[in-house]
Every structure is written in C-alpha cells, then in structure tokens.
Coordinates of C-alpha atoms in Angstrom, one line a residue:
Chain A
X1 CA 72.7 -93.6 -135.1
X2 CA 74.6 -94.8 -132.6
X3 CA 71.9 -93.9 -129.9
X4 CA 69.3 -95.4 -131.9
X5 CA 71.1 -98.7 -132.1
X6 CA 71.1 -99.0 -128.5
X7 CA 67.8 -97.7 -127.8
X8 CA 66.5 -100.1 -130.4
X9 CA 68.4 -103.0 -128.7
X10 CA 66.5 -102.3 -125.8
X11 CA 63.3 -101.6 -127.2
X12 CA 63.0 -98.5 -125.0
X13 CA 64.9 -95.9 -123.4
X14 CA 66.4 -98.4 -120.3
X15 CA 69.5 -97.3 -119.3
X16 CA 71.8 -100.0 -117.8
X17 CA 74.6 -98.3 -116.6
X18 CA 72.5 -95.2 -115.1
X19 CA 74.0 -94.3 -111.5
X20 CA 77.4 -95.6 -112.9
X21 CA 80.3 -93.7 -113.0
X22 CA 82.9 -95.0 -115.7
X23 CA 86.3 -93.1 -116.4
X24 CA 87.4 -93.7 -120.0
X25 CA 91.1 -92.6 -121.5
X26 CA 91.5 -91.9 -124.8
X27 CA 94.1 -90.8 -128.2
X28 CA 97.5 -90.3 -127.5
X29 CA 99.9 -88.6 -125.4
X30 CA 102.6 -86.0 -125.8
X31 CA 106.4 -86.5 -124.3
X32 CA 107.9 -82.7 -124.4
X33 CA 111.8 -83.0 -125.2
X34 CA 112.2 -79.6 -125.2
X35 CA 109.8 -76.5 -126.3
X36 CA 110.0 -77.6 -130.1
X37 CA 110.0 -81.8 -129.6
X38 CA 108.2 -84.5 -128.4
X39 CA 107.3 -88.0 -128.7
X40 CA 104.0 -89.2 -129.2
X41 CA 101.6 -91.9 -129.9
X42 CA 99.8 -92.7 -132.9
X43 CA 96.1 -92.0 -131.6
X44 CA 93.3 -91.1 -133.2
X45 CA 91.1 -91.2 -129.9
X46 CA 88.0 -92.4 -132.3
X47 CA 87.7 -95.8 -130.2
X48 CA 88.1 -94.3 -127.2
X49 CA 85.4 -91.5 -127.9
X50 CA 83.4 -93.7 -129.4
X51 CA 83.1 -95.8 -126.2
X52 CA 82.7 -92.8 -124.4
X53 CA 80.0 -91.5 -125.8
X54 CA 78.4 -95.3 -126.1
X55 CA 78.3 -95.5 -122.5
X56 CA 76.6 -92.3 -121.6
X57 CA 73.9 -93.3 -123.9
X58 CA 73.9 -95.9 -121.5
X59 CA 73.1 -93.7 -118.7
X60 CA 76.7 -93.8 -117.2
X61 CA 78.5 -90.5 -115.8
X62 CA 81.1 -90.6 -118.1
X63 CA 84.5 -89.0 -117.0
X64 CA 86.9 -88.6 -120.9
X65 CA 90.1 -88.1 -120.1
X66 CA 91.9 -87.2 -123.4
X67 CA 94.8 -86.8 -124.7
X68 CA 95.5 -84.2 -127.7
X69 CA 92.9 -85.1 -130.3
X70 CA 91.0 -83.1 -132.9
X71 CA 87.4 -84.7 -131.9
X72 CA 84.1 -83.5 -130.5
X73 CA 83.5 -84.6 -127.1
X74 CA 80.7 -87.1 -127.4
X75 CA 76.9 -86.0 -125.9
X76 CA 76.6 -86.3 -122.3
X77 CA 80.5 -87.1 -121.6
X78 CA 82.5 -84.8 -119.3
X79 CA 86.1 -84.3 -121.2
X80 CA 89.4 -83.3 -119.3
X81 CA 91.8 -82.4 -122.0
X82 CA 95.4 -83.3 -120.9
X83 CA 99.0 -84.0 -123.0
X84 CA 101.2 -85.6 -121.0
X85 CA 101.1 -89.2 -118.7
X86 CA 101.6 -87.7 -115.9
X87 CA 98.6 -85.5 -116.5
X88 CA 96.5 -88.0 -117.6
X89 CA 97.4 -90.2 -114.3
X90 CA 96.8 -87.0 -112.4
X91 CA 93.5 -86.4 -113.9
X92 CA 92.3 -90.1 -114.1
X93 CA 92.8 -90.0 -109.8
X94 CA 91.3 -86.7 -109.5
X95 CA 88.2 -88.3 -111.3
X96 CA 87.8 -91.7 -108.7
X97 CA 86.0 -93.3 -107.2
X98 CA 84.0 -95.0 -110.2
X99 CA 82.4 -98.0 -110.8
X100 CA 84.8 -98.7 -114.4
X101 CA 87.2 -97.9 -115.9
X102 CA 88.1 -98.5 -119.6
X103 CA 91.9 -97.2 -120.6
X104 CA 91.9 -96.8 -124.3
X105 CA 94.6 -94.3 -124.5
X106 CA 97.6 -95.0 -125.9
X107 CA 99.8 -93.6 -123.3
X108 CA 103.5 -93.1 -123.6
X109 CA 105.6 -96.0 -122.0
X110 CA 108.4 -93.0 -121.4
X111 CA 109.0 -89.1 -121.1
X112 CA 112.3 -87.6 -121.6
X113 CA 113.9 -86.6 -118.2
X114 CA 115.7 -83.6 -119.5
X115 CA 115.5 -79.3 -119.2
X116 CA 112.1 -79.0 -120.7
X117 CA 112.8 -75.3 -121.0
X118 CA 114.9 -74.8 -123.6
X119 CA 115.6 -76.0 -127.0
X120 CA 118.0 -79.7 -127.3
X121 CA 121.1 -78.7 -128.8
X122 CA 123.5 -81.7 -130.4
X123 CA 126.3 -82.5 -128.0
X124 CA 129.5 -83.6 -129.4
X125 CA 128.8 -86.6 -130.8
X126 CA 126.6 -84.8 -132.9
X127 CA 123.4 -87.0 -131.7
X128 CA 121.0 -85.6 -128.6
X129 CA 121.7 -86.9 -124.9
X130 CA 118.5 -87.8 -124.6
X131 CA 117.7 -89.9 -121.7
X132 CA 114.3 -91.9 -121.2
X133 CA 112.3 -92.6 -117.7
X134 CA 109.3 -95.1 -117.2
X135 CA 105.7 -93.1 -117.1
X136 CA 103.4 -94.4 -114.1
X137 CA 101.5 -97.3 -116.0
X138 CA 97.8 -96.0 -115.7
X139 CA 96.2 -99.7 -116.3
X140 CA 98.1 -101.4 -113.5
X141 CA 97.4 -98.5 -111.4
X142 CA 93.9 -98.9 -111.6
X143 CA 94.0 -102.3 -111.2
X144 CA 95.8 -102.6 -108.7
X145 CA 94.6 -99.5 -106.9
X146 CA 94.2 -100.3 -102.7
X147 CA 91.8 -97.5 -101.8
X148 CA 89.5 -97.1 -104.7
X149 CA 89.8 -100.0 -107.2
X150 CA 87.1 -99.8 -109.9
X151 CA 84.7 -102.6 -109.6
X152 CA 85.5 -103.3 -113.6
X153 CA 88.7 -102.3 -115.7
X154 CA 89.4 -102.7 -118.8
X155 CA 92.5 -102.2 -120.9
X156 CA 93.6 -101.9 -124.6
X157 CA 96.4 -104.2 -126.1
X158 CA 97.5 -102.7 -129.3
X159 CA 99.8 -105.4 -130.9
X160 CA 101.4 -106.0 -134.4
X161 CA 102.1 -109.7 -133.8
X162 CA 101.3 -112.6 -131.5
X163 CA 98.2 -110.6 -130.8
X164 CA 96.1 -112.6 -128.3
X165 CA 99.4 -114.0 -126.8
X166 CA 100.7 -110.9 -125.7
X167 CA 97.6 -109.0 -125.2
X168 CA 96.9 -112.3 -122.6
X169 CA 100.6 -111.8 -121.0
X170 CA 99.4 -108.1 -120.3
X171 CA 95.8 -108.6 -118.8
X172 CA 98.0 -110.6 -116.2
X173 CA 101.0 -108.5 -115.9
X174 CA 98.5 -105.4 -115.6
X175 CA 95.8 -106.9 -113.0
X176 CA 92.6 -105.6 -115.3
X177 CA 89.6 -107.9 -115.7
X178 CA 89.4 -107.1 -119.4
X179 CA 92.0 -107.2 -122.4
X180 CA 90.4 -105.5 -125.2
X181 CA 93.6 -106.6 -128.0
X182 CA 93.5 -105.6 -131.7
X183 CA 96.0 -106.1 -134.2
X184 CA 97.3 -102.4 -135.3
X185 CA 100.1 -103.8 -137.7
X186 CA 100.0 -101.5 -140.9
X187 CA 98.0 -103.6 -143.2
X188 CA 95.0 -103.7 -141.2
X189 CA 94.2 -100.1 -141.5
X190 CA 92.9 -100.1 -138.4
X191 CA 95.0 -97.2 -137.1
X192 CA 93.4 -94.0 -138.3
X193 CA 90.7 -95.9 -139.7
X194 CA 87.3 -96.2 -138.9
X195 CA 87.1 -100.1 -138.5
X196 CA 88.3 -102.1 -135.9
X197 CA 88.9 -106.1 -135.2
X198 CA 89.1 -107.1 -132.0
X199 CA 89.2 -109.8 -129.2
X200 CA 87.7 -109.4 -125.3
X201 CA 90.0 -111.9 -122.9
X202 CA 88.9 -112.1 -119.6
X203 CA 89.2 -114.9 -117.3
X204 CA 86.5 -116.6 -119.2
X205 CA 88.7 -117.0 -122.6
X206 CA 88.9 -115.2 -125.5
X207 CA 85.8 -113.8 -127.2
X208 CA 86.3 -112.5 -131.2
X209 CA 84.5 -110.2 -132.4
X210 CA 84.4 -109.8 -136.6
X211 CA 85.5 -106.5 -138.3
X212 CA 83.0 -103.5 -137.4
X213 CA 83.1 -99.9 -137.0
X214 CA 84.4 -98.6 -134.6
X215 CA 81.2 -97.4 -133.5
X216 CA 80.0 -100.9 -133.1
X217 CA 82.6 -102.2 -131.3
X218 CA 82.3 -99.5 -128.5
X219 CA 78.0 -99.7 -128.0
X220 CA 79.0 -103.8 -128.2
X221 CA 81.4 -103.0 -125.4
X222 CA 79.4 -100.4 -123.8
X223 CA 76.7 -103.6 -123.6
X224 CA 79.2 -106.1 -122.3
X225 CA 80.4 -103.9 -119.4
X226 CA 76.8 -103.2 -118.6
X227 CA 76.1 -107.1 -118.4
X228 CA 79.1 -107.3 -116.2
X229 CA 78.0 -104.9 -113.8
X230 CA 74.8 -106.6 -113.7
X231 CA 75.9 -109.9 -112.7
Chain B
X1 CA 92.5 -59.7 -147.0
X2 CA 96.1 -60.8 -147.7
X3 CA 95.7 -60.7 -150.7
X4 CA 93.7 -57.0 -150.6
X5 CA 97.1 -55.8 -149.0
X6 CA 99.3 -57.0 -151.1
X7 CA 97.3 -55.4 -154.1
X8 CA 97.0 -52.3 -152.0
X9 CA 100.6 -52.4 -151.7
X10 CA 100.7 -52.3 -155.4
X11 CA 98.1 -50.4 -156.1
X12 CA 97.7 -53.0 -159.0
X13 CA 97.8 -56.5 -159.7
X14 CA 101.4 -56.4 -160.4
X15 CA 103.1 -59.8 -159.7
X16 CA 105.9 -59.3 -159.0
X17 CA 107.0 -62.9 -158.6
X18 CA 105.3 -64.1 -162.0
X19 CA 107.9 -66.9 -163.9
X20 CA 109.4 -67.5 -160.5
X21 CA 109.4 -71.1 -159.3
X22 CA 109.4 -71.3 -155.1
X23 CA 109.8 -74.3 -152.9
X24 CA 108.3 -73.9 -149.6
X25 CA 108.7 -76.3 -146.5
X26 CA 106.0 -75.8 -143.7
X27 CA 104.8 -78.0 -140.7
X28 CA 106.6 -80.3 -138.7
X29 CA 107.9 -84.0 -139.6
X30 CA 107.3 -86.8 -137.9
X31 CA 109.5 -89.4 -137.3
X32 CA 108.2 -93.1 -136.5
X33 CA 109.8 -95.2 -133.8
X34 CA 107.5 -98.0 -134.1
X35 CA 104.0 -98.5 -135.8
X36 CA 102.5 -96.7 -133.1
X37 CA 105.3 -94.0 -131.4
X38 CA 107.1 -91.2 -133.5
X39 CA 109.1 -88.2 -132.5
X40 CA 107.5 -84.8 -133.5
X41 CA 108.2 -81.6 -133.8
X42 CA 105.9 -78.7 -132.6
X43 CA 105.0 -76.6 -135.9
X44 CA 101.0 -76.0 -136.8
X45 CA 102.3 -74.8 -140.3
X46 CA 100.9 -71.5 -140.0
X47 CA 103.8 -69.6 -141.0
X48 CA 105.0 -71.2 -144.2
X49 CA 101.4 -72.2 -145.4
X50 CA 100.8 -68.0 -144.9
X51 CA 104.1 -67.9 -146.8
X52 CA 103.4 -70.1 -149.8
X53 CA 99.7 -68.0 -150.1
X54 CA 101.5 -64.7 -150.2
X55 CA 103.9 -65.8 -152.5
X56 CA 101.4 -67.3 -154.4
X57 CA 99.5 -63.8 -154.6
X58 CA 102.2 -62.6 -156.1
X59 CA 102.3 -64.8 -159.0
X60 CA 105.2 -67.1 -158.0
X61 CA 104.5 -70.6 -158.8
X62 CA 104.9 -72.5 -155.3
X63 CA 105.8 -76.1 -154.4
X64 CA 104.8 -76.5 -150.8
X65 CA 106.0 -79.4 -149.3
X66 CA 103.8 -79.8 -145.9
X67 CA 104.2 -82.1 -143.3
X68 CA 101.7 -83.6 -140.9
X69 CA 99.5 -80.5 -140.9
X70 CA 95.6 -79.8 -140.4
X71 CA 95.6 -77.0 -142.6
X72 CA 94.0 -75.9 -146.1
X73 CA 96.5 -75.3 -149.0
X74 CA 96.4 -71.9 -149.9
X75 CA 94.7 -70.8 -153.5
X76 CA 97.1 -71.4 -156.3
X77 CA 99.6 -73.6 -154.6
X78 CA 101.1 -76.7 -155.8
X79 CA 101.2 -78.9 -151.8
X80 CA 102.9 -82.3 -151.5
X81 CA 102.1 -84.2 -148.5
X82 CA 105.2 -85.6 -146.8
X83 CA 105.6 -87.0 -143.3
X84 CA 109.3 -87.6 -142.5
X85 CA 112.8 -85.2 -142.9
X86 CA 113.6 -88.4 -145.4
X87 CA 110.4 -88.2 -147.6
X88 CA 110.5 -84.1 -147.8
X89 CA 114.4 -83.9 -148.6
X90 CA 113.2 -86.2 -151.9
X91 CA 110.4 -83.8 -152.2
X92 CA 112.0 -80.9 -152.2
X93 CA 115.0 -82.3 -154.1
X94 CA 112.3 -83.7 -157.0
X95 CA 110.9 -79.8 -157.2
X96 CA 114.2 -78.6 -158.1
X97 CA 115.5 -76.3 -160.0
X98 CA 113.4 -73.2 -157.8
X99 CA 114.7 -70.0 -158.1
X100 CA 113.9 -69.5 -154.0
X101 CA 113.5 -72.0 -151.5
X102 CA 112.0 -70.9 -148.2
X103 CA 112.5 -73.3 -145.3
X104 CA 110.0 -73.1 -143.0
X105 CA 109.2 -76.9 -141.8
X106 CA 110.4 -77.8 -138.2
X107 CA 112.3 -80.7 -140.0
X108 CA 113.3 -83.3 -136.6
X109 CA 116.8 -83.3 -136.4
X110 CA 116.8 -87.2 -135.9
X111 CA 115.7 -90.2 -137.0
X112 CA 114.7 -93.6 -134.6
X113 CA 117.5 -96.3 -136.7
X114 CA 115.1 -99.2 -136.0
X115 CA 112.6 -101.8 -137.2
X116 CA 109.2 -99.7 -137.6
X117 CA 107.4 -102.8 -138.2
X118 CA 107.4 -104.2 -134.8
X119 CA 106.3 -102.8 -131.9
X120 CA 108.9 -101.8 -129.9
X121 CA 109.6 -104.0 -126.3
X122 CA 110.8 -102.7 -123.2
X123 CA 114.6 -104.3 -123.0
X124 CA 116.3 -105.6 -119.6
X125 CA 116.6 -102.5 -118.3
X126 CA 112.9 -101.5 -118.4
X127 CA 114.4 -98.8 -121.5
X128 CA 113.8 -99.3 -124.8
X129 CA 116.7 -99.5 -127.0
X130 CA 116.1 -96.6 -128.9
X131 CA 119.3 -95.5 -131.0
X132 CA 118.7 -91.9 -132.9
X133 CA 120.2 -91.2 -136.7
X134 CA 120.8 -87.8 -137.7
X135 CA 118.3 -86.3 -140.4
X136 CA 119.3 -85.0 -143.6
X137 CA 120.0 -81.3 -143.1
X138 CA 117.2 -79.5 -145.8
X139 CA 118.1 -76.0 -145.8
X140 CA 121.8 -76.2 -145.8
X141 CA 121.5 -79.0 -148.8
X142 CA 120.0 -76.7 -150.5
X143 CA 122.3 -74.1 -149.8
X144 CA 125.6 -75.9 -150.9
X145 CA 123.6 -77.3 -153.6
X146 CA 126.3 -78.1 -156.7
X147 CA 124.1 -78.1 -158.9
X148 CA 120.9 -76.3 -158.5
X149 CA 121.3 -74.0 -156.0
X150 CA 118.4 -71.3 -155.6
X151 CA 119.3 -68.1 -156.2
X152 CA 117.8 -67.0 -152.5
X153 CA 117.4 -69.7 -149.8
X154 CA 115.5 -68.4 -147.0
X155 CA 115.7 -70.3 -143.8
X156 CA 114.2 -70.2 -140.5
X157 CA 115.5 -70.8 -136.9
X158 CA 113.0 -71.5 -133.8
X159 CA 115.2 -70.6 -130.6
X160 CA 114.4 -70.1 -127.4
X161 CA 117.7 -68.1 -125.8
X162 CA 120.0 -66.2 -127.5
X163 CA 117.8 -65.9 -130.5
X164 CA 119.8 -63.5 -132.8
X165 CA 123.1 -65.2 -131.9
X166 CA 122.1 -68.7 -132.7
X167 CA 120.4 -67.7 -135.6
X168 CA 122.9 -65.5 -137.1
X169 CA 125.5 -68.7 -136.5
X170 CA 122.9 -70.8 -138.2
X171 CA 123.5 -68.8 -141.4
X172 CA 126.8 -68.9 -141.6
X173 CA 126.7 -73.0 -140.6
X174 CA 124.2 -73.6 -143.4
X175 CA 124.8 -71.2 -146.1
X176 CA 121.9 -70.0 -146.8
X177 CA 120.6 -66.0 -147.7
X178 CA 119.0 -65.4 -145.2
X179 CA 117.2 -66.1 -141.3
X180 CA 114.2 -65.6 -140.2
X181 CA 114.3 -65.8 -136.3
X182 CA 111.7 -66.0 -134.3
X183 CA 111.7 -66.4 -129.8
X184 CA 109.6 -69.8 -129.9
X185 CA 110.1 -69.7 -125.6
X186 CA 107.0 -70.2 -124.0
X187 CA 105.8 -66.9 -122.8
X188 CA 105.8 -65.7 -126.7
X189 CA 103.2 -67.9 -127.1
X190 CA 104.1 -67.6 -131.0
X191 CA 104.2 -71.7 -131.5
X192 CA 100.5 -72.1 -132.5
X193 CA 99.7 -68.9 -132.2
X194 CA 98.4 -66.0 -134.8
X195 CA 101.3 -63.5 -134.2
X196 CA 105.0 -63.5 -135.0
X197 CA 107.9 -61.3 -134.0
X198 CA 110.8 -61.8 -136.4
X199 CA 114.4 -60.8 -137.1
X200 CA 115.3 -61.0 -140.8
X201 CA 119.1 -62.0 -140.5
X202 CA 120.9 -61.3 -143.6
X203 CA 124.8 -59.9 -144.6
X204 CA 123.3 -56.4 -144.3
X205 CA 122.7 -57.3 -141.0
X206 CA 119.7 -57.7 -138.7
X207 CA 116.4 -55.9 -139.6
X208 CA 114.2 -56.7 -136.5
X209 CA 110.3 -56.1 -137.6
X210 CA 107.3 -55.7 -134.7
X211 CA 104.9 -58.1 -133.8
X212 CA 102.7 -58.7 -136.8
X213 CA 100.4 -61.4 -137.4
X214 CA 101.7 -64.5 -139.5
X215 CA 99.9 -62.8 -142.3
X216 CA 101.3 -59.6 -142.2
X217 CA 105.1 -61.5 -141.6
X218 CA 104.0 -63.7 -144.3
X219 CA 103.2 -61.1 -147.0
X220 CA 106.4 -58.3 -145.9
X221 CA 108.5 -61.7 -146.2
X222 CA 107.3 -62.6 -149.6
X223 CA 107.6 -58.4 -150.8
X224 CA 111.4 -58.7 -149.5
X225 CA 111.8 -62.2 -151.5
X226 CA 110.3 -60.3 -154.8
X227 CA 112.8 -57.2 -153.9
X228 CA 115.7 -59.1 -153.9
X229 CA 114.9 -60.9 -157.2
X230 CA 114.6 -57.9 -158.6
X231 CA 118.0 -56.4 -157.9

C-alpha cells in the first residue's frame, strides 16, 4: 500500500528520483567484546527499511546498508548486510558516489578495543578491563566527505529530551543538510513500534510532522528529498 | 522427530520425568546502558529451548525462563519472557522449589550502574562514563541455595580455550551437578548453529559425547537428567 500511496500522489507512475542513487543505513550495530559479548543498539531498522524501500518506488537506485535486523529487504533495494561500524563505514564508501544519503542506523558511538578472540575473563577486581574507542562517525563523514560529498544528506537524531535542541546542535556539529529528530524516550513507544513523531530541521527551520506510521513518515520523506533534488 | 526418538528410546510413552518440576534458563540477557544501547550476550536459545522440549516430552513440567529470543516455546512448556540477569534471577527464584534446574541462558556477567532514562553523553574525554556492576550469579545461587536447593543443577559453560579445564573449575566454583561444556571458538561454528559437541562434566568425571545436533544433545541430556533422578 505503500506503492499505491505514492503512485496515487502522483496520479501516474512518474518517478522523481529515477537516475538517483541514494545510500540509506539502517537498524543497529553490533560491538563484539569477545566471541560471547557485545554491545548493541536498540534498532528495529523498520524506519530505515521503510525509507528504503519508499525511495525505490521513487525510481532511486537504492543502496541498504544494514545492520543485523530480522526484515525483508524492501522491493527493488540492493541490501549489504553488515554488524559492526567499521563495516558499515566500509560498505557505505564502497557504495559512493550517490546523489543522497539518508543515515538511519543507529550506529554504535564505541567498539571495545580489546582481544576479540577469546572469551573476557574478570580481572582482579572482579569487574572486566574493558576499554572503549570512538567508531568513525558515518554522518559527519558523509557530510563532510572532500571527494564525493552527496549532493543531499540526511541524518537521524534519536533523543529522550531537549529533542529539537540537541537534534539542532547535531545537524551543525555533523555538517548534513537534514536532521530528521524524534523523541525515543520510553513512553512514546516509538522504539520497536510501528509509529513515529518526528521533526525535519534544515536550514529553513524546523518542520513537524504529526504521529504516523512509520510507513508514512518514510514515502513523506522519500517526497521531500525528491523535491529537494528538484530544486 | 524428537519426540519419535525419545519414544523409540522407550519403546513406550513412559515419562520418565512425570511429577518432576524443571527450571530451564535459555537465550541470552540483555543488559541496557541507556534507552537505546545494551550489552548482549550471543545465545540464539537453541540449546535450552531444545532442552526444555525434551524434557517436556518426557513428562517433566518445565518453567523456561527465556531471554531476548526469536524462538517458539516448545509444546507443553510453561516460558517466562525476561530480558535482564536481574529480571530472570527473580524468575527463576519465583519458580522455585524445582527438583532440576538446568542453566542454559548466556546470563551477562555485568550490569551498566547508570541512569537508563537518559541517553547517555559523550563526557570530556570523548568516553562515556560507563561504570559496569556485577550480575547476580544464577547457577551458583541456585546451587548454594539454603533453602530450596534442586536436587540436580545442571549448568553450562561457553569457552573458547581450555574448555574442559575452565569448565570443570566452573563446577567446583559454583556448586552445581554438573557441566555441560561446549568449544563456542569461532571455527566450531556451534554459536547459532544446529550442532553441538559437548563434554558432560560431572564427579564421575568427563563423558565427552560426538557431535550431535542440539536435538539429539538436547534429548541424551534430558535421558541422563531422568537417569539420575531415578537413582
């Protein structure tokens, strides 16, 4: 039903965004620890597929990179399954040049930078030496890419308070054109739910959209990126 | 057809386990930093969901406490969905008394000891403060349990060196019956996988059985459980 809502916003079978290649991330990614541990992301990827799949119907070239998800790749949409960051920055480059990107994954801000290979024993303080690096930020790399800079990109902000504020602080910080922020504090329901709230802040302001599937919010995106490219 | 063998093995419907009460753990727990991070253990449930089935099919009346799992619950067993070590300690506890318990969850040996309501910030240092608790320890609660102690507690240890060593140190550390040790390195490709090579660690020694599928582990498991019951 998704495809029918956009053909019948059209009235016909025009597709915007053919000749467009857009790379999308999406769910979660995995940290090993060791071969039994990791730390991980609360992801569903349903946002992130959704808009996948909403902008091949489009007529984009879609590029998925996902993280470890139990969804069906959307129709049309080329998927590279990945668990880690680092894979996902790896497979996100491997996938440029393209004309957007849209980073929906909720990607680890750290990896453990210990002996993958074999399993964490306590030390003698009985708790882990478990020490922390930074993961390549994905967004800002995009955005600030010097060879091959998408013409669009657009980032997630999933925030439990000050949600515009800080979803505002990170379309700066990041360099992307588009903050796409959502509050994802428990009582929403929002995270493993099918619904989603969210505000678009570009440099034109702050644009809020009412509660809708998820489904809506990404062929409403998938429309807004097309009108961009358009300009 | 697990439950064809098992009758096979009989060459009856004899339940052997009928009147017994068993508490199975399966699956891993997860372990939330924040609304959206958590630390994870690898464990698809297989095992212990096979386990609680066979012991099922041999008319025990099982409790299995499953963590974050994408599985079915087998026919005739009693699941409780838990998520954290906390939440299936007080599960397990609240299923008590249980003439077995069979531990087969990959409980996370730590906790994150902070506010899970917030989204966790990047501090100064670009690290996030993330201070670690250790977990209640399951199998060797129930083990040195004062008051309702089972009369077989079964435990499982997941190395990855040394796996006879470390697991036969594990019994002795936790008290319990007896281990079920399995090679979880890599190259076994056992962790999500349909096979299982075990070593059943017990104060007769070690009784190390081929590679059989979780089935077949699941359902020679549950025969030894019913054996030594029956003594």
């Amino acid at each position: 039903d998704m495809v029918e809502a956009v053909i019948d916003f059209f009235h016909a079978d025009i597709q915007p965004l053919t000749g467009k290649h857009i790379v999308v991330t999406a769910g979660p990614t995995h940290e090993p620890i060791d071969p039994v541990r990791y730390i991980a992301n609360r992801s569903s990827g349903t946002q992130g597929f959704a808009i996948a799949g909403a902008l091949a119907s489009l007529g984009a070239k879609v590029t998925l990179v996902a993280g470890p998800v139990a969804l069906e790749t959307p129709v049309g949409v080329n998927r590279i399954d990945v668990e880690t960051a680092l894979e996902m920055q790896g497979a996100v480059e491997a996938a440029l040049p393209a004309d957007v990107a849209v980073c929906v994954a909720a990607v680890a801000d750290w990896r453990a930078d210990c002996d993958h290979g074999q399993k964490l024993k306590k030390s003698k303080g009985g708790l882990p030496d478990l020490k922390l690096t930074e993961n390549p930020d994905i967004l800002a790399g995009l955005s600030k890419h010097i060879e091959k800079r998408p013409t669009l990109v657009v980032g997630f902000a999933a925030e439990t308070e000050n949600v515009i504020d800080y979803a505002a602080a990170k379309r700066e910080r990041k360099g992307c054109d588009i903050i796409v922020a959502n509050d994802v504090s428990h009582a929403t329901g929002i995270m493993g739910g099918h619904e989603n709230e969210v505000h678009i802040i570009s440099d034109k302001g702050v644009e809020s959209w009412p509660k809708l599937s998820k489904t809506e919010v990404a062929v409403k995106l998938a429309l807004k990126i097309a009108e961009y490219l358009g300009k």
